[in-house]
Amino acid sequence: MPEAHGVWLIFTILLGFVPLETVGQGSCAQAPNPSARIICEQLHKWDTNARSVPPKPKAPTLPAIPGQAALVGAELAQIPTSPYQCMDLNCLCGYIGGNACNVKARRREYRTLSDDERQRYHAAVLALKRSGEYDNIARTHAQFAQAGGAHSGPSFLPWHREFVKRFEIAIRMVDPTLAIPYWDTTLDGALPTPSDSIMFTDAFMGMNDGAGNLVRGPFAGWRTLTGRPNIQRRIGAQGMLLTEQNINYVASANNIAQVLSYTAPRQGCPANIDFNALEYTHGNVHLFVGGDMMDQSTSANDPIFFLLHSFVDYIWEMFRNRQNRFSRETDYPPDLPQCSSFFHTSSAFMSPFEPWNNIDGLSNKYTDNMYEYAPRPQCPACGGSKYLFCARGRCASKIRTGGNCQGFTAGEDACYNGRCVGGRCVGGPPPAARPPVALRPAVVSQTCFNEHECCGTWAANGQCRSNPGYMNQWCKASCSICRPTYAMAGNFLSE
């Protein structure tokens, strides 16, 4: 229970398990390395900016129904206002249609997809970009004013779970058979030079030029939200990839505050900065990719963002699988204003995903109904992928032609379509980057409904003016926030 964890935290301080001289200090000078310090300063800046935004009213507490699973906020709606509100496949099929909509999305490691699956995934992302929907989604992540709980505290993981789910729904509106792959960064970290991974070649996430412009691969010439003609990357210039130790720290945690962490605490918070928290260690990967991925305001410009956050969500799910079903939905750190902003409180709206609140992001319905994870690739088969190989008992990414293959002297098949000679991969051509399939998406439409049967009565009594925080979210039609319509969202169709 959240209260129990608050008591536990205070007891650990009083008993001396946490040094009193460092309790509540949010100083980034404590960072163990330069990358952690950069991340720390970013998270404190986000926290400061988020605290400057007037807090929204908390989401209403809903009465429990004995014998029934808890509802998430959007499920109170009589009719979902968009496919993004769906929390089960029946709802999603109302928008997508066809047989594939009835199958949970199965998220697999990016390099275990077949060539056809990978190219269809690229095509779907490009279709979203052409329709403007990719930018609409990415823009959600860019501003602290509308997404205050996305960073710097306990709602980091539930907020991004909902965010990535919505992107996956958009992908499935293009091609219902797809799911968001995950990027297991340990596969690249197993290489002497991770930036030489096949991950960063034309057939996968693409290659940048000497100036950092992404000019080759499926997302070359991708105009960003800030108007640049190309995505920017600086692969491997700083930062680091997730390690097994980083993953195990979260997966084997015995305290919810290690997982849903206070990552930008202020003076007076009874918790230190935990530089092993997933928000910090995943931040190292953002720095490793560099460029647009370096900053929260631009990171979603790069489609690799969603592959990384699919893996971050998987790591969180490893921890959740050790919890019982009740704890998964209720275990949340105490709401302490010195430790995180109002946006991170359990009952605060998950802005801008109202009427969800943060605790809704812990719902079992995500993985019960919407998606699941295929296991990480393991030796000897490594998921049956021709783009992975087994080295020293663990899977690793194949190395691109010309890449560093030093240290692989036991006959490992480390080089894609080639061999290791003098510490460099030489041989045949790299994997082909065929043009993606052409798709024509329709824009995801938003329909307008009241979310409570009493909205009309409340509006007539003047509640739209006197209680706008609640009414503008739950009674949009009665308060004329939008115009009611019964038009269903159009499917995304192949040409």
CSV table of C-alpha atoms in Angstrom, one decimal:
chain,number,residue,atom,x,y,z
A,1,MET,CA,0.0,0.0,0.0
A,2,PRO,CA,1.3,3.6,-0.7
A,3,GLU,CA,0.9,4.5,3.0
A,4,ALA,CA,3.0,1.6,4.1
A,5,HIS,CA,5.8,2.5,1.7
A,6,GLY,CA,5.8,6.1,3.1
A,7,VAL,CA,6.2,4.7,6.6
A,8,TRP,CA,8.9,2.3,5.4
A,9,LEU,CA,10.8,5.2,3.8
A,10,ILE,CA,10.7,7.3,7.0
A,11,PHE,CA,11.8,4.3,9.2
A,12,THR,CA,14.8,3.6,6.9
A,13,ILE,CA,15.9,7.2,7.5
A,14,LEU,CA,15.4,7.1,11.2
A,15,LEU,CA,17.2,3.8,11.5
A,16,GLY,CA,20.1,5.1,9.5
A,17,PHE,CA,19.8,3.0,6.3
A,18,VAL,CA,20.0,6.3,4.4
A,19,PRO,CA,22.7,8.8,5.4
A,20,LEU,CA,21.0,11.7,7.2
A,21,GLU,CA,23.5,14.2,5.7
A,22,THR,CA,22.3,13.4,2.2
A,23,VAL,CA,18.6,12.9,2.8
A,24,GLY,CA,16.5,15.1,0.6
A,25,GLN,CA,19.4,16.5,-1.3
A,26,GLY,CA,18.6,16.8,-5.0
A,27,SER,CA,22.1,18.1,-5.9
A,28,CYS,CA,23.3,16.8,-9.2
A,29,ALA,CA,26.8,17.0,-7.9
A,30,GLN,CA,26.2,13.6,-6.4
A,31,ALA,CA,25.9,12.1,-9.9
A,32,PRO,CA,28.3,9.1,-10.4
A,33,ASN,CA,29.3,10.1,-14.0
A,34,PRO,CA,28.9,13.0,-16.5
A,35,SER,CA,25.9,11.4,-18.2
A,36,ALA,CA,24.0,11.0,-15.0
A,37,ARG,CA,24.7,14.6,-14.2
A,38,ILE,CA,23.3,15.7,-17.5
A,39,ILE,CA,20.1,13.6,-16.9
A,40,CYS,CA,19.8,14.9,-13.4
A,41,GLU,CA,20.0,18.5,-14.5
A,42,GLN,CA,17.4,17.8,-17.2
A,43,LEU,CA,15.0,16.2,-14.8
A,44,HIS,CA,15.4,19.0,-12.3
A,45,LYS,CA,14.7,21.6,-15.0
A,46,TRP,CA,11.6,19.7,-16.1
A,47,ASP,CA,10.4,19.5,-12.5
A,48,THR,CA,11.0,23.3,-12.0
A,49,ASN,CA,9.1,24.1,-15.1
A,50,ALA,CA,6.2,21.7,-14.3
A,51,ARG,CA,5.8,23.3,-10.8
A,52,SER,CA,5.3,26.6,-12.5
A,53,VAL,CA,2.2,25.4,-14.2
A,54,PRO,CA,-1.0,25.9,-12.2
A,55,PRO,CA,-2.2,22.4,-11.0
A,56,LYS,CA,-5.3,21.0,-12.4
A,57,PRO,CA,-8.0,19.6,-10.1
A,58,LYS,CA,-7.5,16.0,-9.1
A,59,ALA,CA,-9.5,13.4,-10.9
A,60,PRO,CA,-12.6,12.4,-9.0
A,61,THR,CA,-12.4,9.3,-6.8
A,62,LEU,CA,-14.7,6.7,-8.2
A,63,PRO,CA,-16.6,4.2,-5.9
A,64,ALA,CA,-15.5,0.6,-6.2
A,65,ILE,CA,-17.9,-2.0,-7.4
A,66,PRO,CA,-17.5,-5.3,-5.4
A,67,GLY,CA,-16.4,-8.2,-7.5
A,68,GLN,CA,-15.5,-6.0,-10.5
A,69,ALA,CA,-12.2,-4.8,-11.7
A,70,ALA,CA,-11.5,-1.1,-11.2
A,71,LEU,CA,-12.4,1.2,-14.1
A,72,VAL,CA,-9.9,3.5,-15.6
A,73,GLY,CA,-11.1,7.1,-16.2
A,74,ALA,CA,-11.8,6.8,-19.9
A,75,GLU,CA,-14.0,3.7,-19.4
A,76,LEU,CA,-16.7,5.8,-17.8
A,77,ALA,CA,-17.4,7.3,-21.2
A,78,GLN,CA,-20.6,6.0,-22.8
A,79,ILE,CA,-18.8,5.8,-26.1
A,80,PRO,CA,-15.0,6.1,-26.5
A,81,THR,CA,-14.2,9.5,-28.0
A,82,SER,CA,-11.2,8.1,-30.0
A,83,PRO,CA,-9.5,4.7,-30.6
A,84,TYR,CA,-6.8,5.9,-28.2
A,85,GLN,CA,-9.2,5.5,-25.3
A,86,CYS,CA,-9.7,1.8,-25.9
A,87,MET,CA,-8.6,-0.6,-23.2
A,88,ASP,CA,-9.8,-3.8,-24.8
A,89,LEU,CA,-9.9,-5.3,-28.3
A,90,ASN,CA,-13.7,-5.1,-28.7
A,91,CYS,CA,-13.4,-1.3,-28.5
A,92,LEU,CA,-10.4,-1.2,-30.8
A,93,CYS,CA,-12.2,-3.4,-33.4
A,94,GLY,CA,-15.0,-0.8,-33.5
A,95,TYR,CA,-12.4,1.5,-35.1
A,96,ILE,CA,-10.1,-0.9,-37.0
A,97,GLY,CA,-12.4,-3.7,-38.1
A,98,GLY,CA,-11.3,-7.0,-39.7
A,99,ASN,CA,-10.1,-10.2,-38.0
A,100,ALA,CA,-6.6,-9.0,-37.0
A,101,CYS,CA,-8.1,-6.4,-34.6
A,102,ASN,CA,-9.1,-9.3,-32.2
A,103,VAL,CA,-5.5,-10.3,-31.5
A,104,LYS,CA,-3.4,-8.7,-28.8
A,105,ALA,CA,-0.3,-6.9,-30.1
A,106,ARG,CA,2.8,-9.0,-29.4
A,107,ARG,CA,5.9,-6.8,-28.9
A,108,ARG,CA,9.1,-8.5,-30.1
A,109,GLU,CA,12.7,-7.5,-30.2
A,110,TYR,CA,13.2,-5.3,-33.3
A,111,ARG,CA,15.8,-7.6,-34.9
A,112,THR,CA,13.7,-10.7,-34.5
A,113,LEU,CA,11.0,-9.4,-36.9
A,114,SER,CA,11.1,-10.8,-40.4
A,115,ASP,CA,12.3,-8.5,-43.1
A,116,ASP,CA,8.7,-8.1,-44.3
A,117,GLU,CA,7.4,-7.3,-40.8
A,118,ARG,CA,10.1,-4.8,-40.3
A,119,GLN,CA,9.5,-3.1,-43.6
A,120,ARG,CA,5.7,-3.0,-42.9
A,121,TYR,CA,6.4,-1.4,-39.5
A,122,HIS,CA,8.6,1.2,-41.2
A,123,ALA,CA,5.8,1.8,-43.7
A,124,ALA,CA,3.2,2.3,-41.0
A,125,VAL,CA,5.4,4.9,-39.2
A,126,LEU,CA,6.0,6.7,-42.5
A,127,ALA,CA,2.2,6.6,-43.2
A,128,LEU,CA,1.6,8.3,-39.8
A,129,LYS,CA,4.2,10.9,-40.6
A,130,ARG,CA,2.5,11.7,-43.9
A,131,SER,CA,-0.9,12.1,-42.4
A,132,GLY,CA,0.4,14.4,-39.6
A,133,GLU,CA,-0.6,11.9,-36.9
A,134,TYR,CA,3.0,11.1,-36.0
A,135,ASP,CA,3.7,14.7,-35.3
A,136,ASN,CA,0.5,15.1,-33.3
A,137,ILE,CA,1.5,12.2,-31.0
A,138,ALA,CA,5.2,13.3,-30.8
A,139,ARG,CA,4.1,16.9,-29.9
A,140,THR,CA,2.4,15.5,-26.8
A,141,HIS,CA,5.8,14.6,-25.3
A,142,ALA,CA,7.4,17.9,-26.0
A,143,GLN,CA,6.0,20.3,-23.5
A,144,PHE,CA,6.1,20.3,-19.7
A,145,ALA,CA,3.1,22.5,-19.6
A,146,GLN,CA,0.8,19.8,-21.0
A,147,ALA,CA,2.7,16.7,-19.9
A,148,GLY,CA,4.0,17.6,-16.5
A,149,GLY,CA,4.0,14.1,-15.2
A,150,ALA,CA,5.9,12.6,-18.1
A,151,HIS,CA,9.2,13.1,-16.3
A,152,SER,CA,10.9,13.8,-13.0
A,153,GLY,CA,8.9,11.5,-10.7
A,154,PRO,CA,6.7,8.4,-10.1
A,155,SER,CA,4.4,8.8,-13.0
A,156,PHE,CA,7.2,8.6,-15.6
A,157,LEU,CA,6.5,4.9,-16.2
A,158,PRO,CA,2.7,4.9,-16.2
A,159,TRP,CA,2.6,8.1,-18.3
A,160,HIS,CA,4.9,6.6,-21.0
A,161,ARG,CA,2.9,3.3,-20.9
A,162,GLU,CA,-0.2,5.1,-21.9
A,163,PHE,CA,1.8,7.3,-24.4
A,164,VAL,CA,3.3,4.2,-26.2
A,165,LYS,CA,0.0,2.4,-26.1
A,166,ARG,CA,-1.6,5.2,-28.1
A,167,PHE,CA,1.2,5.2,-30.6
A,168,GLU,CA,0.8,1.4,-31.0
A,169,ILE,CA,-3.0,2.0,-31.6
A,170,ALA,CA,-2.1,4.5,-34.3
A,171,ILE,CA,0.2,1.9,-35.9
A,172,ARG,CA,-2.5,-0.7,-35.7
A,173,MET,CA,-4.9,1.7,-37.5
A,174,VAL,CA,-2.5,1.5,-40.4
A,175,ASP,CA,-1.8,-2.3,-40.1
A,176,PRO,CA,-3.7,-4.2,-37.5
A,177,THR,CA,-1.2,-7.1,-37.6
A,178,LEU,CA,1.7,-4.9,-36.2
A,179,ALA,CA,2.9,-4.1,-32.8
A,180,ILE,CA,5.6,-1.7,-31.6
A,181,PRO,CA,8.9,-3.7,-31.5
A,182,TYR,CA,11.2,-3.2,-28.5
A,183,TRP,CA,14.9,-2.3,-28.7
A,184,ASP,CA,16.9,-4.5,-26.3
A,185,THR,CA,19.9,-2.3,-26.0
A,186,THR,CA,22.0,-4.9,-24.2
A,187,LEU,CA,22.3,-6.6,-27.6
A,188,ASP,CA,24.3,-3.7,-28.9
A,189,GLY,CA,26.1,-3.2,-25.6
A,190,ALA,CA,27.7,-6.6,-26.1
A,191,LEU,CA,29.8,-5.2,-29.0
A,192,PRO,CA,33.2,-3.6,-28.7
A,193,THR,CA,31.8,-0.6,-30.5
A,194,PRO,CA,28.0,-0.5,-30.1
A,195,SER,CA,27.5,2.2,-32.7
A,196,ASP,CA,28.7,-0.4,-35.3
A,197,SER,CA,25.6,-2.5,-34.6
A,198,ILE,CA,23.4,-3.4,-37.5
A,199,MET,CA,20.7,-1.4,-35.6
A,200,PHE,CA,22.2,1.7,-37.2
A,201,THR,CA,22.2,0.7,-40.9
A,202,ASP,CA,19.9,1.5,-43.8
A,203,ALA,CA,17.7,-1.5,-43.3
A,204,PHE,CA,17.0,-0.7,-39.7
A,205,MET,CA,17.1,2.7,-38.0
A,206,GLY,CA,19.3,4.3,-40.6
A,207,MET,CA,22.7,6.1,-40.7
A,208,ASN,CA,23.7,9.7,-40.1
A,209,ASP,CA,26.4,11.7,-41.8
A,210,GLY,CA,29.4,13.4,-40.2
A,211,ALA,CA,27.2,16.4,-39.2
A,212,GLY,CA,24.8,14.1,-37.4
A,213,ASN,CA,22.0,14.3,-40.0
A,214,LEU,CA,20.0,11.1,-40.5
A,215,VAL,CA,20.4,10.9,-44.3
A,216,ARG,CA,20.1,7.1,-45.0
A,217,GLY,CA,17.5,4.5,-44.1
A,218,PRO,CA,13.7,4.6,-43.8
A,219,PHE,CA,13.5,7.8,-41.9
A,220,ALA,CA,16.0,9.9,-44.0
A,221,GLY,CA,14.6,13.4,-44.9
A,222,TRP,CA,12.2,13.3,-41.9
A,223,ARG,CA,11.3,16.9,-41.1
A,224,THR,CA,11.2,17.3,-37.4
A,225,LEU,CA,8.7,19.2,-35.2
A,226,THR,CA,11.2,22.1,-34.9
A,227,GLY,CA,11.4,22.4,-38.7
A,228,ARG,CA,14.8,20.8,-39.4
A,229,PRO,CA,15.0,18.8,-42.6
A,230,ASN,CA,16.5,15.7,-40.9
A,231,ILE,CA,16.5,13.9,-37.6
A,232,GLN,CA,19.7,14.6,-35.7
A,233,ARG,CA,21.8,11.8,-34.0
A,234,ARG,CA,25.2,11.5,-32.4
A,235,ILE,CA,25.4,7.7,-31.9
A,236,GLY,CA,27.8,6.8,-29.1
A,237,ALA,CA,29.3,10.3,-28.5
A,238,GLN,CA,28.2,10.1,-24.9
A,239,GLY,CA,25.8,8.2,-22.6
A,240,MET,CA,25.6,4.4,-22.5
A,241,LEU,CA,23.2,1.6,-23.2
A,242,LEU,CA,21.2,-0.3,-20.7
A,243,THR,CA,23.0,-3.2,-19.0
A,244,GLU,CA,21.7,-6.4,-17.4
A,245,GLN,CA,22.6,-4.8,-14.1
A,246,ASN,CA,20.3,-1.9,-14.9
A,247,ILE,CA,17.5,-4.2,-15.8
A,248,ASN,CA,17.9,-6.5,-12.8
A,249,TYR,CA,17.9,-3.5,-10.5
A,250,VAL,CA,14.3,-2.8,-11.5
A,251,ALA,CA,13.1,-6.3,-12.2
A,252,SER,CA,14.2,-7.5,-8.7
A,253,ALA,CA,13.3,-4.4,-6.8
A,254,ASN,CA,11.7,-4.9,-3.3
A,255,ASN,CA,10.3,-1.4,-2.9
A,256,ILE,CA,8.0,0.5,-5.2
A,257,ALA,CA,10.1,3.7,-4.8
A,258,GLN,CA,13.0,1.9,-6.6
A,259,VAL,CA,10.7,1.6,-9.6
A,260,LEU,CA,8.3,4.5,-9.6
A,261,SER,CA,11.1,6.8,-8.3
A,262,TYR,CA,11.4,10.3,-7.1
A,263,THR,CA,14.0,11.4,-9.6
A,264,ALA,CA,14.1,15.1,-8.9
A,265,PRO,CA,13.6,15.5,-5.1
A,266,ARG,CA,13.9,18.8,-3.4
A,267,GLN,CA,15.3,19.7,-0.1
A,268,GLY,CA,13.1,18.2,2.6
A,269,CYS,CA,12.3,15.1,0.6
A,270,PRO,CA,13.0,12.0,2.7
A,271,ALA,CA,14.6,10.2,-0.3
A,272,ASN,CA,17.8,10.6,-2.2
A,273,ILE,CA,18.2,10.7,-5.9
A,274,ASP,CA,18.5,7.1,-7.0
A,275,PHE,CA,20.8,7.1,-10.0
A,276,ASN,CA,19.9,3.4,-10.6
A,277,ALA,CA,16.2,4.3,-11.2
A,278,LEU,CA,14.9,3.4,-14.7
A,279,GLU,CA,14.2,7.1,-15.5
A,280,TYR,CA,18.0,7.7,-15.1
A,281,THR,CA,19.4,4.6,-16.8
A,282,HIS,CA,17.0,4.9,-19.7
A,283,GLY,CA,18.2,8.5,-20.0
A,284,ASN,CA,21.7,7.2,-20.7
A,285,VAL,CA,20.3,5.6,-23.9
A,286,HIS,CA,18.8,8.9,-24.9
A,287,LEU,CA,22.2,10.5,-24.6
A,288,PHE,CA,23.8,7.5,-26.5
A,289,VAL,CA,21.6,8.1,-29.5
A,290,GLY,CA,22.1,11.9,-29.1
A,291,GLY,CA,20.8,14.6,-31.3
A,292,ASP,CA,17.0,14.9,-31.0
A,293,MET,CA,17.0,12.2,-28.4
A,294,MET,CA,19.1,14.3,-26.1
A,295,ASP,CA,16.2,16.4,-24.8
A,296,GLN,CA,12.6,15.7,-23.7
A,297,SER,CA,11.3,18.5,-26.0
A,298,THR,CA,12.7,16.9,-29.2
A,299,SER,CA,13.2,13.2,-28.3
A,300,ALA,CA,10.0,11.9,-29.9
A,301,ASN,CA,11.1,13.4,-33.2
A,302,ASP,CA,13.1,10.2,-33.7
A,303,PRO,CA,11.1,7.0,-34.2
A,304,ILE,CA,13.8,5.1,-32.3
A,305,PHE,CA,12.2,6.8,-29.2
A,306,PHE,CA,9.2,4.4,-29.3
A,307,LEU,CA,11.4,1.3,-29.7
A,308,LEU,CA,13.4,2.3,-26.6
A,309,HIS,CA,10.3,3.1,-24.5
A,310,SER,CA,8.7,-0.2,-25.5
A,311,PHE,CA,11.7,-1.9,-23.9
A,312,VAL,CA,11.5,0.4,-20.9
A,313,ASP,CA,7.9,-0.6,-20.5
A,314,TYR,CA,8.9,-4.3,-20.8
A,315,ILE,CA,11.5,-3.8,-18.0
A,316,TRP,CA,8.7,-2.4,-15.8
A,317,GLU,CA,6.5,-5.3,-16.7
A,318,MET,CA,9.3,-7.7,-15.4
A,319,PHE,CA,8.9,-6.1,-12.0
A,320,ARG,CA,5.1,-6.1,-12.2
A,321,ASN,CA,5.1,-9.9,-12.9
A,322,ARG,CA,6.5,-10.3,-9.4
A,323,GLN,CA,3.6,-8.4,-7.9
A,324,ASN,CA,0.2,-9.8,-7.3
A,325,ARG,CA,-2.7,-8.4,-9.4
A,326,PHE,CA,-4.0,-6.1,-6.6
A,327,SER,CA,-0.5,-4.6,-5.9
A,328,ARG,CA,0.1,-3.9,-9.5
A,329,GLU,CA,-2.9,-1.6,-9.6
A,330,THR,CA,-2.5,0.1,-6.2
A,331,ASP,CA,1.2,0.2,-5.3
A,332,TYR,CA,2.3,3.8,-5.8
A,333,PRO,CA,4.8,5.9,-3.8
A,334,PRO,CA,3.4,8.5,-1.3
A,335,ASP,CA,2.4,11.9,-2.6
A,336,LEU,CA,5.1,14.1,-1.1
A,337,PRO,CA,5.3,17.6,-2.5
A,338,GLN,CA,9.0,17.9,-1.6
A,339,CYS,CA,9.8,14.8,-3.7
A,340,SER,CA,7.8,15.4,-6.9
A,341,SER,CA,5.4,17.9,-8.4
A,342,PHE,CA,1.6,17.8,-8.2
A,343,PHE,CA,1.6,16.2,-11.7
A,344,HIS,CA,3.0,13.0,-10.1
A,345,THR,CA,0.5,12.4,-7.4
A,346,SER,CA,-1.4,9.2,-7.8
A,347,SER,CA,-4.8,10.8,-8.3
A,348,ALA,CA,-3.7,13.7,-10.5
A,349,PHE,CA,-4.9,13.7,-14.1
A,350,MET,CA,-2.4,12.1,-16.5
A,351,SER,CA,-2.2,15.2,-18.5
A,352,PRO,CA,-2.9,15.5,-21.4
A,353,PHE,CA,-4.6,12.1,-21.4
A,354,GLU,CA,-7.6,13.1,-19.3
A,355,PRO,CA,-9.8,11.6,-18.0
A,356,TRP,CA,-7.1,9.1,-17.1
A,357,ASN,CA,-5.3,9.7,-13.9
A,358,ASN,CA,-1.8,8.5,-12.9
A,359,ILE,CA,-3.0,5.5,-11.0
A,360,ASP,CA,-4.9,4.3,-14.1
A,361,GLY,CA,-1.5,3.7,-15.7
A,362,LEU,CA,-1.0,0.8,-13.3
A,363,SER,CA,-4.1,-1.0,-14.7
A,364,ASN,CA,-3.7,-4.7,-15.5
A,365,LYS,CA,-5.9,-4.1,-18.6
A,366,TYR,CA,-2.9,-2.9,-20.6
A,367,THR,CA,-1.2,-6.4,-20.7
A,368,ASP,CA,-4.4,-8.3,-20.1
A,369,ASN,CA,-6.1,-6.9,-23.1
A,370,MET,CA,-4.0,-4.8,-25.4
A,371,TYR,CA,-0.5,-6.1,-25.7
A,372,GLU,CA,2.1,-8.6,-24.5
A,373,TYR,CA,5.9,-9.1,-24.7
A,374,ALA,CA,7.8,-11.9,-26.5
A,375,PRO,CA,10.7,-13.0,-24.4
A,376,ARG,CA,14.1,-11.4,-25.0
A,377,PRO,CA,16.3,-13.3,-27.4
A,378,GLN,CA,18.4,-16.0,-25.7
A,379,CYS,CA,21.3,-18.2,-26.8
A,380,PRO,CA,21.7,-20.4,-28.8
A,381,ALA,CA,18.9,-19.5,-31.2
A,382,CYS,CA,18.7,-15.7,-30.4
A,383,GLY,CA,15.1,-15.6,-31.6
A,384,GLY,CA,16.0,-17.3,-34.9
A,385,SER,CA,17.2,-13.9,-36.2
A,386,LYS,CA,19.9,-13.7,-38.8
A,387,TYR,CA,20.7,-10.3,-37.4
A,388,LEU,CA,21.8,-11.6,-34.0
A,389,PHE,CA,24.5,-14.0,-32.9
A,390,CYS,CA,25.5,-15.9,-29.7
A,391,ALA,CA,28.6,-14.7,-28.0
A,392,ARG,CA,29.9,-15.8,-24.6
A,393,GLY,CA,26.5,-17.2,-23.7
A,394,ARG,CA,24.4,-14.2,-24.5
A,395,CYS,CA,22.9,-12.8,-27.7
A,396,ALA,CA,24.4,-9.8,-29.5
A,397,SER,CA,23.6,-7.7,-32.5
A,398,LYS,CA,25.4,-8.5,-35.7
A,399,ILE,CA,28.0,-6.0,-36.8
A,400,ARG,CA,27.8,-3.9,-39.9
A,401,THR,CA,30.3,-4.2,-42.7
A,402,GLY,CA,33.4,-2.2,-41.7
A,403,GLY,CA,32.5,-2.3,-38.0
A,404,ASN,CA,34.8,-3.3,-35.1
A,405,CYS,CA,34.7,-7.1,-34.4
A,406,GLN,CA,37.7,-7.3,-32.1
A,407,GLY,CA,37.5,-9.8,-29.4
A,408,PHE,CA,35.4,-12.4,-31.2
A,409,THR,CA,38.0,-15.1,-31.7
A,410,ALA,CA,36.0,-18.2,-30.9
A,411,GLY,CA,34.3,-18.6,-34.3
A,412,GLU,CA,31.4,-16.4,-33.5
A,413,ASP,CA,29.3,-15.3,-36.5
A,414,ALA,CA,29.6,-11.7,-35.5
A,415,CYS,CA,29.6,-9.9,-38.9
A,416,TYR,CA,26.5,-9.7,-40.9
A,417,ASN,CA,27.0,-11.3,-44.3
A,418,GLY,CA,30.8,-11.3,-43.8
A,419,ARG,CA,33.6,-12.3,-41.6
A,420,CYS,CA,36.0,-10.7,-39.1
A,421,VAL,CA,39.4,-9.9,-40.6
A,422,GLY,CA,42.0,-8.0,-38.7
A,423,GLY,CA,39.4,-6.8,-36.2
A,424,ARG,CA,37.0,-5.4,-38.9
A,425,CYS,CA,34.0,-6.9,-40.6
A,426,VAL,CA,34.5,-7.5,-44.3
A,427,GLY,CA,32.5,-9.4,-46.9
A,428,GLY,CA,29.2,-9.2,-48.7
A,429,PRO,CA,26.6,-6.4,-48.9
A,430,PRO,CA,24.6,-5.1,-46.0
A,431,PRO,CA,20.9,-6.1,-45.7
A,432,ALA,CA,18.8,-4.4,-48.3
A,433,ALA,CA,16.6,-1.5,-47.4
A,434,ARG,CA,13.8,-2.0,-49.8
A,435,PRO,CA,11.3,0.9,-50.3
A,436,PRO,CA,8.4,0.5,-47.8
A,437,VAL,CA,4.9,-0.5,-48.9
A,438,ALA,CA,2.8,2.5,-49.7
A,439,LEU,CA,-0.1,3.1,-47.3
A,440,ARG,CA,-2.8,5.8,-47.1
A,441,PRO,CA,-3.9,6.6,-43.6
A,442,ALA,CA,-7.0,8.5,-42.6
A,443,VAL,CA,-6.5,10.9,-39.7
A,444,VAL,CA,-7.6,9.5,-36.4
A,445,SER,CA,-10.8,11.5,-35.6
A,446,GLN,CA,-12.0,12.5,-32.2
A,447,THR,CA,-15.7,12.2,-31.5
A,448,CYS,CA,-17.4,14.3,-28.8
A,449,PHE,CA,-19.5,12.9,-26.0
A,450,ASN,CA,-20.2,13.6,-22.3
A,451,GLU,CA,-18.5,11.2,-20.0
A,452,HIS,CA,-21.2,11.2,-17.3
A,453,GLU,CA,-24.9,10.9,-17.5
A,454,CYS,CA,-25.4,13.9,-15.2
A,455,CYS,CA,-23.4,16.4,-17.4
A,456,GLY,CA,-26.5,18.1,-18.8
A,457,THR,CA,-28.0,18.7,-15.4
A,458,TRP,CA,-24.7,20.0,-14.0
A,459,ALA,CA,-24.2,22.3,-17.1
A,460,ALA,CA,-27.7,23.7,-16.6
A,461,ASN,CA,-26.8,24.5,-13.0
A,462,GLY,CA,-23.7,26.6,-14.1
A,463,GLN,CA,-21.0,24.0,-13.3
A,464,CYS,CA,-19.2,24.6,-16.6
A,465,ARG,CA,-18.2,28.0,-15.2
A,466,SER,CA,-17.9,27.2,-11.5
A,467,ASN,CA,-16.2,23.8,-11.9
A,468,PRO,CA,-14.2,24.0,-15.2
A,469,GLY,CA,-11.5,21.6,-14.1
A,470,TYR,CA,-13.9,18.7,-13.9
A,471,MET,CA,-16.6,19.8,-16.5
A,472,ASN,CA,-14.1,20.6,-19.3
A,473,GLN,CA,-12.8,17.1,-19.2
A,474,TRP,CA,-15.8,15.0,-18.4
A,475,CYS,CA,-18.7,17.0,-19.9
A,476,LYS,CA,-17.2,18.5,-23.1
A,477,ALA,CA,-20.4,18.3,-25.1
A,478,SER,CA,-22.6,20.0,-22.5
A,479,CYS,CA,-20.0,22.7,-21.9
A,480,SER,CA,-19.6,23.3,-25.7
A,481,ILE,CA,-15.9,22.3,-25.6
A,482,CYS,CA,-16.5,20.4,-28.8
A,483,ARG,CA,-19.4,19.7,-31.1
A,484,PRO,CA,-21.1,16.3,-30.7
A,485,THR,CA,-20.8,14.0,-33.6
A,486,TYR,CA,-21.5,10.3,-34.2
A,487,ALA,CA,-19.1,9.9,-37.0
A,488,MET,CA,-16.7,6.9,-36.4
A,489,ALA,CA,-13.0,7.2,-37.1
A,490,GLY,CA,-12.0,6.1,-40.5
A,491,ASN,CA,-9.7,3.1,-40.9
A,492,PHE,CA,-6.2,3.3,-42.3
A,493,LEU,CA,-6.3,1.7,-45.7
A,494,SER,CA,-3.6,0.1,-47.9
A,495,GLU,CA,-3.4,1.4,-51.5
